[in-house]
Amino acid sequence: MSNFDACLKLVLHHEGGYVNHPKDPGGETNMGVTKRVYEQWCTENDLHQKDMKDLEFDDVAPIYKKNYWDRVKADELPEGLDLCVFDWAVNSGTGRAAKKLQTMIGTVADGGIGPNTLRALNAYIQVEGVESAIATYTDIRQTFYEGLSTFDTFGRGWTRRNKETETEAFKMAGIYLPS
């Protein structure tokens, strides 16, 4: 059973609405979808293109599903970890999210989650558990953010998002940690 809808709601909470910050390398964005990605989606699917400020949930959900959720094979990831990988894929790209997961589990970090990655992940989960996988992945993500030159500008928001994603991921996995 897909956890997509629940995860997308959490991602959109963090993505918020329309933003066009001059220091954001993604440029004009709404609901987490950059203008470039949205324009490409409309062209590929023969859709009428709206102004970025007018995008709604139904405009972006199929983009998230195809361009992020499906690319990281989130339906095949353990519940909770699917949210972590999906959220990072949206925030920093599917290749980066996949490579960091692959590095964490000790398999070839090629940025494409396929049968070998899923086998290695299952073996990792058998030994380490989902709780550890979520916590470790969150730590790797935080270290990545802290190494970015734009951390001074966006770091508080990224850190909050990362920690909130971890908390929600634990809940999805049925893990409730003391506050």
PDB file of C-alpha atoms in Angstrom:
ATOM      1  CA  MET A   1       0.000   0.000   0.000  1.00  0.00           C
ATOM      2  CA  SER A   2       1.360   3.399  -0.961  1.00  0.00           C
ATOM      3  CA  ASN A   3       2.172   5.970   1.674  1.00  0.00           C
ATOM      4  CA  PHE A   4       2.360   8.683  -1.006  1.00  0.00           C
ATOM      5  CA  ASP A   5      -0.624  10.802   0.035  1.00  0.00           C
ATOM      6  CA  ALA A   6       0.419  10.983   3.691  1.00  0.00           C
ATOM      7  CA  CYS A   7       4.020  11.774   2.768  1.00  0.00           C
ATOM      8  CA  LEU A   8       3.046  14.393   0.194  1.00  0.00           C
ATOM      9  CA  LYS A   9       0.909  16.233   2.752  1.00  0.00           C
ATOM     10  CA  LEU A  10       3.923  16.420   5.074  1.00  0.00           C
ATOM     11  CA  VAL A  11       6.247  17.538   2.286  1.00  0.00           C
ATOM     12  CA  LEU A  12       3.830  20.256   1.191  1.00  0.00           C
ATOM     13  CA  HIS A  13       3.642  21.500   4.779  1.00  0.00           C
ATOM     14  CA  HIS A  14       7.360  22.230   4.526  1.00  0.00           C
ATOM     15  CA  GLU A  15       7.341  23.431   0.948  1.00  0.00           C
ATOM     16  CA  GLY A  16       4.691  26.049   1.618  1.00  0.00           C
ATOM     17  CA  GLY A  17       3.464  28.387  -1.061  1.00  0.00           C
ATOM     18  CA  TYR A  18       4.964  30.722  -3.603  1.00  0.00           C
ATOM     19  CA  VAL A  19       8.590  31.784  -3.094  1.00  0.00           C
ATOM     20  CA  ASN A  20      11.027  33.671  -5.285  1.00  0.00           C
ATOM     21  CA  HIS A  21      14.020  34.292  -2.990  1.00  0.00           C
ATOM     22  CA  PRO A  22      17.040  35.801  -4.788  1.00  0.00           C
ATOM     23  CA  LYS A  23      19.484  33.511  -2.904  1.00  0.00           C
ATOM     24  CA  ASP A  24      17.540  30.314  -3.606  1.00  0.00           C
ATOM     25  CA  PRO A  25      19.308  28.424  -6.405  1.00  0.00           C
ATOM     26  CA  GLY A  26      15.955  26.817  -7.344  1.00  0.00           C
ATOM     27  CA  GLY A  27      14.514  30.170  -8.334  1.00  0.00           C
ATOM     28  CA  GLU A  28      10.776  30.768  -8.587  1.00  0.00           C
ATOM     29  CA  THR A  29       8.980  27.970  -6.728  1.00  0.00           C
ATOM     30  CA  ASN A  30       5.463  27.123  -5.577  1.00  0.00           C
ATOM     31  CA  MET A  31       4.492  24.184  -3.373  1.00  0.00           C
ATOM     32  CA  GLY A  32       8.068  22.971  -3.755  1.00  0.00           C
ATOM     33  CA  VAL A  33       7.975  22.779  -7.546  1.00  0.00           C
ATOM     34  CA  THR A  34      10.417  25.010  -9.411  1.00  0.00           C
ATOM     35  CA  LYS A  35       9.317  26.933 -12.448  1.00  0.00           C
ATOM     36  CA  ARG A  36      11.668  24.907 -14.653  1.00  0.00           C
ATOM     37  CA  VAL A  37      10.211  21.586 -13.439  1.00  0.00           C
ATOM     38  CA  TYR A  38       6.637  22.828 -13.813  1.00  0.00           C
ATOM     39  CA  GLU A  39       7.229  24.164 -17.343  1.00  0.00           C
ATOM     40  CA  GLN A  40       8.831  20.873 -18.371  1.00  0.00           C
ATOM     41  CA  TRP A  41       5.915  18.895 -16.872  1.00  0.00           C
ATOM     42  CA  CYS A  42       3.351  20.984 -18.775  1.00  0.00           C
ATOM     43  CA  THR A  43       5.248  20.608 -22.037  1.00  0.00           C
ATOM     44  CA  GLU A  44       5.668  16.823 -21.666  1.00  0.00           C
ATOM     45  CA  ASN A  45       2.019  16.315 -20.726  1.00  0.00           C
ATOM     46  CA  ASP A  46       0.467  18.856 -23.110  1.00  0.00           C
ATOM     47  CA  LEU A  47      -1.020  20.874 -20.248  1.00  0.00           C
ATOM     48  CA  HIS A  48      -1.982  24.526 -20.129  1.00  0.00           C
ATOM     49  CA  GLN A  49       0.638  26.297 -18.059  1.00  0.00           C
ATOM     50  CA  LYS A  50      -0.565  28.418 -15.150  1.00  0.00           C
ATOM     51  CA  ASP A  51       1.291  31.293 -13.563  1.00  0.00           C
ATOM     52  CA  MET A  52       3.533  29.890 -10.808  1.00  0.00           C
ATOM     53  CA  LYS A  53       1.601  31.857  -8.178  1.00  0.00           C
ATOM     54  CA  ASP A  54      -1.643  30.062  -9.142  1.00  0.00           C
ATOM     55  CA  LEU A  55      -0.547  26.430  -8.710  1.00  0.00           C
ATOM     56  CA  GLU A  56      -2.759  24.158  -6.587  1.00  0.00           C
ATOM     57  CA  PHE A  57      -2.377  20.716  -5.000  1.00  0.00           C
ATOM     58  CA  ASP A  58      -3.808  18.909  -8.033  1.00  0.00           C
ATOM     59  CA  ASP A  59      -1.296  20.678 -10.297  1.00  0.00           C
ATOM     60  CA  VAL A  60       1.725  19.489  -8.346  1.00  0.00           C
ATOM     61  CA  ALA A  61       0.727  16.058  -6.956  1.00  0.00           C
ATOM     62  CA  PRO A  62       1.358  14.186 -10.238  1.00  0.00           C
ATOM     63  CA  ILE A  63       4.749  15.910 -10.555  1.00  0.00           C
ATOM     64  CA  TYR A  64       5.755  14.773  -7.089  1.00  0.00           C
ATOM     65  CA  LYS A  65       4.551  11.240  -7.780  1.00  0.00           C
ATOM     66  CA  LYS A  66       6.395  10.762 -11.056  1.00  0.00           C
ATOM     67  CA  ASN A  67       9.472  12.954 -10.619  1.00  0.00           C
ATOM     68  CA  TYR A  68      10.259  12.236  -6.984  1.00  0.00           C
ATOM     69  CA  TRP A  69       8.267   9.452  -5.279  1.00  0.00           C
ATOM     70  CA  ASP A  70       8.514   6.951  -8.120  1.00  0.00           C
ATOM     71  CA  ARG A  71      12.158   7.764  -8.918  1.00  0.00           C
ATOM     72  CA  VAL A  72      13.294   6.928  -5.391  1.00  0.00           C
ATOM     73  CA  LYS A  73      11.091   3.803  -5.369  1.00  0.00           C
ATOM     74  CA  ALA A  74       9.418   5.098  -2.217  1.00  0.00           C
ATOM     75  CA  ASP A  75       6.626   2.507  -2.432  1.00  0.00           C
ATOM     76  CA  GLU A  76       9.318  -0.119  -1.874  1.00  0.00           C
ATOM     77  CA  LEU A  77      11.005   1.607   1.075  1.00  0.00           C
ATOM     78  CA  PRO A  78      10.074   0.920   4.706  1.00  0.00           C
ATOM     79  CA  GLU A  79       7.335   3.148   6.073  1.00  0.00           C
ATOM     80  CA  GLY A  80       8.903   6.225   7.625  1.00  0.00           C
ATOM     81  CA  LEU A  81      12.124   5.937   5.660  1.00  0.00           C
ATOM     82  CA  ASP A  82      10.008   6.512   2.545  1.00  0.00           C
ATOM     83  CA  LEU A  83       9.125   9.957   3.911  1.00  0.00           C
ATOM     84  CA  CYS A  84      12.762  10.801   4.686  1.00  0.00           C
ATOM     85  CA  VAL A  85      14.041   9.826   1.246  1.00  0.00           C
ATOM     86  CA  PHE A  86      11.090  11.439  -0.561  1.00  0.00           C
ATOM     87  CA  ASP A  87      11.408  14.693   1.371  1.00  0.00           C
ATOM     88  CA  TRP A  88      15.143  14.949   0.688  1.00  0.00           C
ATOM     89  CA  ALA A  89      14.559  14.071  -2.969  1.00  0.00           C
ATOM     90  CA  VAL A  90      12.150  16.988  -3.219  1.00  0.00           C
ATOM     91  CA  ASN A  91      14.463  19.334  -1.338  1.00  0.00           C
ATOM     92  CA  SER A  92      17.795  18.391  -2.935  1.00  0.00           C
ATOM     93  CA  GLY A  93      17.150  16.084  -5.905  1.00  0.00           C
ATOM     94  CA  THR A  94      16.398  12.407  -6.349  1.00  0.00           C
ATOM     95  CA  GLY A  95      19.970  11.499  -7.254  1.00  0.00           C
ATOM     96  CA  ARG A  96      21.411  13.004  -4.087  1.00  0.00           C
ATOM     97  CA  ALA A  97      18.730  11.434  -1.863  1.00  0.00           C
ATOM     98  CA  ALA A  98      19.337   8.034  -3.464  1.00  0.00           C
ATOM     99  CA  LYS A  99      23.147   8.278  -3.351  1.00  0.00           C
ATOM    100  CA  LYS A 100      23.126   9.187   0.337  1.00  0.00           C
ATOM    101  CA  LEU A 101      20.823   6.230   1.073  1.00  0.00           C
ATOM    102  CA  GLN A 102      23.075   3.936  -0.963  1.00  0.00           C
ATOM    103  CA  THR A 103      26.191   5.179   0.817  1.00  0.00           C
ATOM    104  CA  MET A 104      24.485   4.695   4.186  1.00  0.00           C
ATOM    105  CA  ILE A 105      23.658   1.049   3.440  1.00  0.00           C
ATOM    106  CA  GLY A 106      27.034   0.279   1.842  1.00  0.00           C
ATOM    107  CA  THR A 107      26.037  -0.317  -1.757  1.00  0.00           C
ATOM    108  CA  VAL A 108      27.111   1.349  -5.004  1.00  0.00           C
ATOM    109  CA  ALA A 109      26.100   5.017  -4.862  1.00  0.00           C
ATOM    110  CA  ASP A 110      24.932   5.515  -8.431  1.00  0.00           C
ATOM    111  CA  GLY A 111      21.829   7.579  -7.619  1.00  0.00           C
ATOM    112  CA  GLY A 112      19.388   5.029  -8.997  1.00  0.00           C
ATOM    113  CA  ILE A 113      17.422   2.886  -6.579  1.00  0.00           C
ATOM    114  CA  GLY A 114      16.938  -0.516  -8.140  1.00  0.00           C
ATOM    115  CA  PRO A 115      16.859  -4.183  -7.093  1.00  0.00           C
ATOM    116  CA  ASN A 116      20.426  -4.197  -5.716  1.00  0.00           C
ATOM    117  CA  THR A 117      19.811  -1.125  -3.564  1.00  0.00           C
ATOM    118  CA  LEU A 118      16.521  -2.534  -2.294  1.00  0.00           C
ATOM    119  CA  ARG A 119      18.182  -5.871  -1.395  1.00  0.00           C
ATOM    120  CA  ALA A 120      20.991  -4.058   0.400  1.00  0.00           C
ATOM    121  CA  LEU A 121      18.464  -1.846   2.204  1.00  0.00           C
ATOM    122  CA  ASN A 122      16.452  -4.855   3.350  1.00  0.00           C
ATOM    123  CA  ALA A 123      19.644  -6.472   4.688  1.00  0.00           C
ATOM    124  CA  TYR A 124      20.576  -3.207   6.441  1.00  0.00           C
ATOM    125  CA  ILE A 125      17.119  -2.927   8.027  1.00  0.00           C
ATOM    126  CA  GLN A 126      17.319  -6.532   9.235  1.00  0.00           C
ATOM    127  CA  VAL A 127      20.486  -5.681  11.160  1.00  0.00           C
ATOM    128  CA  GLU A 128      20.039  -2.024  12.102  1.00  0.00           C
ATOM    129  CA  GLY A 129      16.255  -1.610  12.164  1.00  0.00           C
ATOM    130  CA  VAL A 130      14.047   1.088  10.694  1.00  0.00           C
ATOM    131  CA  GLU A 131      14.534   3.428  13.662  1.00  0.00           C
ATOM    132  CA  SER A 132      18.292   3.447  13.167  1.00  0.00           C
ATOM    133  CA  ALA A 133      17.924   3.877   9.405  1.00  0.00           C
ATOM    134  CA  ILE A 134      15.688   6.923   9.862  1.00  0.00           C
ATOM    135  CA  ALA A 135      17.998   8.467  12.476  1.00  0.00           C
ATOM    136  CA  THR A 136      21.167   7.824  10.471  1.00  0.00           C
ATOM    137  CA  TYR A 137      19.667   9.145   7.237  1.00  0.00           C
ATOM    138  CA  THR A 138      18.508  12.272   9.071  1.00  0.00           C
ATOM    139  CA  ASP A 139      22.034  12.794  10.451  1.00  0.00           C
ATOM    140  CA  ILE A 140      23.569  12.393   6.979  1.00  0.00           C
ATOM    141  CA  ARG A 141      21.110  14.931   5.600  1.00  0.00           C
ATOM    142  CA  GLN A 142      21.913  17.416   8.366  1.00  0.00           C
ATOM    143  CA  THR A 143      25.654  17.076   7.763  1.00  0.00           C
ATOM    144  CA  PHE A 144      25.059  17.725   4.062  1.00  0.00           C
ATOM    145  CA  TYR A 145      23.079  20.897   4.798  1.00  0.00           C
ATOM    146  CA  GLU A 146      25.683  22.193   7.230  1.00  0.00           C
ATOM    147  CA  GLY A 147      28.325  21.888   4.497  1.00  0.00           C
ATOM    148  CA  LEU A 148      26.459  24.119   2.061  1.00  0.00           C
ATOM    149  CA  SER A 149      27.575  27.711   1.493  1.00  0.00           C
ATOM    150  CA  THR A 150      23.941  28.847   1.854  1.00  0.00           C
ATOM    151  CA  PHE A 151      23.526  27.252   5.308  1.00  0.00           C
ATOM    152  CA  ASP A 152      23.794  30.655   7.022  1.00  0.00           C
ATOM    153  CA  THR A 153      20.784  31.843   5.024  1.00  0.00           C
ATOM    154  CA  PHE A 154      18.610  28.715   4.939  1.00  0.00           C
ATOM    155  CA  GLY A 155      20.098  26.493   7.665  1.00  0.00           C
ATOM    156  CA  ARG A 156      17.505  27.102  10.381  1.00  0.00           C
ATOM    157  CA  GLY A 157      14.697  26.187   8.013  1.00  0.00           C
ATOM    158  CA  TRP A 158      16.486  23.120   6.663  1.00  0.00           C
ATOM    159  CA  THR A 159      17.318  21.937  10.173  1.00  0.00           C
ATOM    160  CA  ARG A 160      13.719  22.383  11.335  1.00  0.00           C
ATOM    161  CA  ARG A 161      12.425  20.562   8.267  1.00  0.00           C
ATOM    162  CA  ASN A 162      14.888  17.711   8.715  1.00  0.00           C
ATOM    163  CA  LYS A 163      13.999  17.233  12.401  1.00  0.00           C
ATOM    164  CA  GLU A 164      10.250  17.488  11.754  1.00  0.00           C
ATOM    165  CA  THR A 165      10.563  14.958   8.930  1.00  0.00           C
ATOM    166  CA  GLU A 166      12.433  12.614  11.252  1.00  0.00           C
ATOM    167  CA  THR A 167       9.738  12.952  13.937  1.00  0.00           C
ATOM    168  CA  GLU A 168       6.950  12.231  11.435  1.00  0.00           C
ATOM    169  CA  ALA A 169       8.952   9.359   9.939  1.00  0.00           C
ATOM    170  CA  PHE A 170       9.292   7.748  13.362  1.00  0.00           C
ATOM    171  CA  LYS A 171       5.529   8.071  13.849  1.00  0.00           C
ATOM    172  CA  MET A 172       4.844   6.487  10.462  1.00  0.00           C
ATOM    173  CA  ALA A 173       7.131   3.613  11.398  1.00  0.00           C
ATOM    174  CA  GLY A 174       5.299   3.176  14.708  1.00  0.00           C
ATOM    175  CA  ILE A 175       8.242   4.479  16.744  1.00  0.00           C
ATOM    176  CA  TYR A 176       7.379   6.989  19.444  1.00  0.00           C
ATOM    177  CA  LEU A 177      10.358   8.551  21.147  1.00  0.00           C
ATOM    178  CA  PRO A 178      10.100  10.472  24.409  1.00  0.00           C
ATOM    179  CA  SER A 179       9.996  14.249  23.956  1.00  0.00           C
TER     180      SER A 179
END
